[in-house]
Amino acid sequence: MCDETPHPGECNTLLIEHKPIRSTTQFLQAAVERTLDGAVRAKDDTYSLGPQFGSKQAWEDCMDLYEQTIYRLNQSLLCPKNAYSSRWDVQAWLSTALTNLDTCQEEISELGVSSHSLDSITIDVINALAINKRLETKWKEFGTSKVEMKTAPSITIGEKVDVVVAQDGSGDYKTIQEAVNGAGKRPKGSPRYVIHVKQGVYEEYVTVGIKSNNMMIIGDGIGKTIITGDKSKGRGFSTFKSATFVAEGDGFVGRDMTIRNTAGPEKHQAVALRSDSDMSVFYRCSIEGYQDTLYVHSGRQFFRECDVYGTVDFIFGNAAAFFQNCRIYARNPPSGVNTITAQSRVNPNQTTGIVIHNSVVRGAPGEQLEGVKTYLGRPWRPYARTVVMGTYLDQLIEPKGWMDWGNVTARSTLYYGEYQNSGPGSGTENRVDWPGFHVISDLEEARQFTLPKFIDAALWLPPTKVPFTINL
C-alpha cells in the first residue's frame, strides 16, 4: 500500500507508529486520525504565528480553513459508523480537506510565510486520498428505473416556510443574516429550515456557517430578491473573504434570487457567491459580477437554470460543480480577454471538477465584445478538470477554446473535454493540441460526467425537489 501512495516515506512512518495494522480499512482509519491530529496542531501553530503573517485577513482565512478541514476529517473518520456514508463521500470530504489546505497555502505563500505543519498534513491528506481510492466500492448509480421523473415538483412559497424576511417589517426579520442566525446550529440530519426572503434589495453580506446544515433560502425571483455587496481584492479583501454570499453548511439550497458583487471590472477579484456547502443546490438564481464571480470552492454542488455573469475566471475553484440548463454570460473585461472557468484540482485522486451540461454560453445582453478573446477556461492548478457537454457555444468562443496559464506540465495532467456541443463557437478542429484536451467521442467516457457519476447525486438531489436531468 505505501509503495502505491504519492509519499511512501511518510506512509511507512505511519505503519511503524500504528503496528499492528491488519486491514486496509484500519490503515485508512489510522491515516485519517494522524491527519486530524496534524490539522489540530497546524491550527494551533497558525494561531501562534498570527503576528508573523503580516496580514490579519490571510491569518483569519487560514484559521477558518483549518476549522473546515478538521470538520471534514472528522466526517471521514465517522464514515464506517454511519450507514448513510460511503467511500465516495470520504473521497469527496478528503478532496475538500486538500482544497482547504491549498487555499491557505496560496495565501501564506503570497506573504512569504511558510508552515512545516501545513506541509506535513498536506502530504498526509494526499496519501489518505490514494489509500481511500483503493477502498472505494462501486456506489450504486440511480437511473430511470429508480428515479422515474426527470423533473421534481417545486416547493410552493408559503408551504413549509419557517421564517420570513421582509425589509418593511412585515416578516419575522428585516435582514437575511438575522434570519440565518435565528435558526441556530443545525446538525447534520436536521429537518430542512426554510427562509423566505421577500422582494427587495438587501445590501448585506450573508454567511450560512458550517454548523448550519440543511438550510434553504427562497427569494421572490431573479431581479426581485437581490443580495448585493462590493467587497474586492482592489479594496483590500482577500478573494476568499470578498463574497457577498457564503454557503458553508452542508445541504444548502438557494432558490429564486440574485446575488451580486458590484465592485466592477477594475477592482479585480470580487466574488458574488462562494460555496463550500457539500451537496448544495442553486436553482433559478442569477450570480452577477466580473472577475471571480462564482467561487465553487469545495464540496458537491448543483446549479440548475442559473445565470452566471463575469469576465476573468468567473467560475472558479475546486468543488465538484455541475451546471445544468444554465446561461453563462461573458461581460466586457478591461484586459480584452475573458476566461469562463479556472478549475483548481491539485491532485488526480480528488473527485473535483466543473461540468457544464445542456447550457448556453454567450455574451451578456447589451455588452459589446468585438475584439474580446473569450476562452472556455484555463488551468489554475495542474490537474484542472472541466467538461462542456451538449451546450450551445456562441461565436464569442475563440477557435482554440482553452487558454494556457504558462504551466507546461498542466497541458498533460489536466483534463479538458468537449462533447456534442452546438453553435458557431463549438467547432473543435482548431482547438488546443494539448495531451490533456479531449474531444469526447466515446459514450462511456461522456457518462463519467453525468449527474449520477460525477457528484453521486442519487441520495441527496431528489429530496431538494429541484428539477434535474440524469442523462446526457
XYZ file of C-alpha atoms in Angstrom, residues 308 314-315 323 326-330 339-341 356-364 369 374-376 388-397 421-426:
41
model
C -23.778 33.498 -14.245
C -15.640 33.878 -13.375
C -16.492 30.281 -12.476
C -24.156 23.286 -14.161
C -27.763 27.385 -17.148
C -26.994 30.594 -19.037
C -23.391 31.723 -18.800
C -22.826 35.328 -19.852
C -19.440 36.907 -20.664
C -11.821 33.092 -19.272
C -15.066 31.439 -18.251
C -13.614 28.799 -15.910
C -21.333 22.462 -17.894
C -24.258 20.465 -19.334
C -27.111 21.421 -21.656
C -26.439 25.115 -21.146
C -25.793 28.295 -23.173
C -22.578 30.332 -23.302
C -22.841 33.760 -24.933
C -22.155 37.458 -24.453
C -24.176 39.262 -21.797
C -17.495 42.097 -27.144
C -13.170 34.577 -24.754
C -11.959 31.111 -23.726
C -13.801 28.230 -22.069
C -18.575 21.084 -21.553
C -21.370 18.819 -22.873
C -24.455 19.366 -25.019
C -24.042 23.122 -24.666
C -24.624 25.957 -27.134
C -21.412 27.953 -27.616
C -21.877 31.304 -29.323
C -19.352 32.787 -31.730
C -17.535 34.667 -28.944
C -15.583 31.480 -28.070
C -21.774 20.909 -28.242
C -23.504 23.139 -30.791
C -23.354 26.710 -32.053
C -20.797 28.772 -34.012
C -18.205 28.537 -31.219
C -18.382 24.737 -30.845
